[in-house]
């Protein structure tokens, strides 16, 4: 028998011994019951990409529209300078450790990173007479499972409308990255991320009036 054949035989014996030991452990743990191959293939996919818990993301219904009128008392459609709508929010989730930060028993040990792609459809109104840069305030809020706002960040979408072309429609994109500290990754499922325009009291009253007219008709 050659040296190569002896080496191959030794390796084969070692592999067989390891397999026998593994089967013995499974048998001992399962009280004589050994999982068959079909069960393993059905229940366990070790090559699958793990699903990361991610907070839900939605657009706040009451704050998805934004209307700005020109200065003055008029609130007719001809007095609109600009109007906008949050058309779509796409999101992805990632994960990052907090190894560089001091850890206490009460502190979070992970960051769930949420990337938001926000599409805002905007339209200049009849009252727009010249090129203008509109600053539209919006916010992203993090709400816990009790409906409490635990964090809110304000942002501004800067939209430029060209002059001398009449009412113009365009789509503006905003990309934001949020970091949510959690002690346990499953804790991320308990949160909800809300996107909305930041409305003033007059705009909120207009929404309420429109609802009242709709309900009465």
XYZ file of C-alpha atoms in Angstrom:
217
model
C 0.000 0.000 0.000
C 1.470 3.404 -1.009
C 1.861 6.344 1.362
C -0.925 8.211 -0.502
C -3.298 5.248 -0.042
C -2.494 5.086 3.678
C -3.153 8.825 4.086
C -6.437 8.539 2.222
C -7.475 5.602 4.396
C -6.635 7.497 7.603
C -8.648 10.526 6.474
C -11.566 8.267 5.587
C -11.470 6.628 9.025
C -11.381 10.034 10.753
C -14.380 11.277 8.729
C -16.323 8.118 9.487
C -15.540 8.468 13.192
C -16.682 12.102 13.265
C -19.915 11.206 11.475
C -20.553 8.359 13.930
C -19.933 10.701 16.859
C -22.315 13.311 15.449
C -25.041 10.704 14.963
C -24.472 9.528 18.512
C -24.945 13.043 19.865
C -28.158 13.536 17.904
C -29.455 10.200 19.106
C -28.662 11.030 22.712
C -30.300 14.448 22.525
C -33.420 13.159 20.810
C -33.883 10.078 23.017
C -33.355 7.648 20.166
C -35.030 9.784 17.493
C -32.856 10.816 14.521
C -33.960 13.488 12.040
C -34.116 12.160 8.505
C -32.798 14.040 5.473
C -36.241 15.085 4.215
C -37.045 16.762 7.526
C -33.777 18.671 7.518
C -34.293 19.850 3.935
C -37.810 21.006 4.724
C -37.185 22.743 8.051
C -33.615 23.998 7.814
C -31.983 26.068 5.089
C -28.542 27.002 6.337
C -27.811 28.911 3.137
C -30.821 31.219 3.438
C -30.301 34.952 3.954
C -31.526 35.834 7.478
C -34.504 38.162 7.673
C -33.682 41.311 9.611
C -36.477 42.689 11.808
C -37.477 46.089 10.456
C -39.937 48.720 11.691
C -42.902 49.311 9.417
C -42.855 52.507 7.371
C -45.945 54.423 6.262
C -47.133 57.826 5.086
C -49.344 59.683 7.561
C -52.722 60.052 5.844
C -53.503 63.429 7.413
C -50.133 64.835 6.368
C -49.594 63.465 2.869
C -50.784 66.688 1.124
C -49.326 70.174 1.369
C -50.836 73.401 -0.023
C -49.335 76.878 0.174
C -51.314 79.998 -0.789
C -50.039 83.403 -1.770
C -50.150 86.099 0.881
C -53.556 87.649 1.379
C -57.035 86.608 2.358
C -57.839 84.635 -0.782
C -57.974 80.877 -0.449
C -59.361 80.022 -3.867
C -57.706 77.617 -6.289
C -56.290 80.626 -8.148
C -54.478 81.687 -4.964
C -52.400 78.508 -4.744
C -48.665 79.086 -5.047
C -47.663 75.473 -4.682
C -49.046 72.094 -3.705
C -47.318 68.799 -3.034
C -47.989 65.185 -2.144
C -45.822 62.471 -0.612
C -46.312 59.939 -3.369
C -44.210 57.000 -2.232
C -41.773 55.876 0.441
C -39.441 52.951 -0.179
C -37.206 51.600 2.545
C -34.500 49.073 3.288
C -33.035 47.911 6.593
C -29.517 47.143 7.728
C -27.773 46.414 10.987
C -24.784 47.864 12.810
C -23.211 47.136 16.184
C -22.403 49.838 18.707
C -18.969 48.520 19.624
C -17.404 51.977 19.713
C -19.882 53.287 22.273
C -19.894 52.619 26.036
C -22.332 49.852 26.952
C -24.399 49.761 30.135
C -27.029 47.182 31.147
C -29.750 49.658 30.153
C -28.188 50.803 26.881
C -28.871 49.515 23.388
C -26.310 47.234 21.780
C -27.434 47.418 18.151
C -28.426 50.016 15.605
C -31.125 49.140 13.091
C -30.350 51.362 10.115
C -33.342 52.336 7.955
C -32.771 53.960 4.571
C -35.763 55.902 3.223
C -36.318 56.920 -0.396
C -39.113 59.509 -0.382
C -40.829 60.684 -3.582
C -42.606 64.057 -3.429
C -44.787 65.210 -6.317
C -45.005 68.991 -6.421
C -46.885 71.423 -8.634
C -46.616 75.172 -8.911
C -49.994 76.910 -8.807
C -51.617 79.741 -10.776
C -50.343 82.308 -8.267
C -46.694 81.550 -9.102
C -45.436 84.392 -11.319
C -41.670 83.833 -11.394
C -38.953 81.280 -10.734
C -39.123 80.252 -7.133
C -37.460 77.866 -4.725
C -40.032 76.358 -2.431
C -38.965 74.952 0.916
C -41.432 72.278 1.981
C -41.118 71.077 5.590
C -41.627 67.406 6.342
C -40.752 65.085 9.185
C -39.903 61.499 9.988
C -41.147 60.219 13.344
C -40.468 57.007 15.226
C -43.512 55.690 17.105
C -43.442 52.865 19.640
C -46.048 50.125 20.052
C -48.044 52.321 22.460
C -48.479 55.030 19.806
C -46.037 57.388 21.503
C -43.608 59.461 19.439
C -40.153 58.594 20.770
C -38.253 60.643 18.194
C -39.100 63.170 15.492
C -36.766 64.819 12.984
C -37.668 67.774 10.782
C -36.370 68.120 7.222
C -36.869 70.501 4.320
C -37.391 69.599 0.667
C -35.988 72.364 -1.559
C -37.890 72.421 -4.856
C -37.185 74.836 -7.717
C -39.957 75.787 -10.130
C -38.928 77.470 -13.410
C -40.356 80.835 -14.416
C -42.574 81.815 -17.357
C -43.813 78.291 -18.050
C -47.083 78.332 -16.139
C -48.071 75.653 -13.639
C -45.365 72.987 -13.575
C -45.334 69.488 -12.103
C -42.213 67.655 -11.021
C -41.039 64.846 -8.757
C -38.527 65.514 -6.007
C -36.514 62.757 -4.292
C -35.240 62.700 -0.718
C -32.891 60.025 0.640
C -32.581 59.713 4.412
C -30.775 57.274 6.678
C -32.106 56.736 10.199
C -30.443 54.840 13.034
C -32.644 53.165 15.653
C -30.861 51.881 18.793
C -32.272 48.617 20.158
C -31.199 46.139 22.851
C -32.628 43.198 20.913
C -33.050 43.000 17.132
C -36.653 41.802 17.466
C -37.344 45.059 19.301
C -37.257 46.826 15.916
C -40.605 45.223 15.021
C -42.234 47.188 17.852
C -41.595 50.524 16.141
C -43.260 52.323 13.263
C -41.644 54.974 11.075
C -44.030 57.704 9.894
C -43.391 60.206 7.099
C -45.510 63.365 6.810
C -45.457 67.006 5.809
C -45.122 69.421 8.724
C -48.385 71.380 8.584
C -49.273 74.610 10.354
C -52.586 75.215 12.104
C -54.222 76.814 9.053
C -53.351 73.820 6.890
C -54.673 71.424 9.529
C -57.930 73.419 9.709
C -58.280 73.221 5.926
C -57.932 69.441 6.062
C -60.579 69.260 8.771
C -62.931 71.493 6.773
C -62.533 69.323 3.678
C -63.342 66.234 5.741
C -66.446 67.922 7.163
C -67.691 68.891 3.695
C -67.058 65.369 2.412
C -68.931 63.758 5.305
C -71.906 66.108 4.973
C -72.323 65.600 1.225
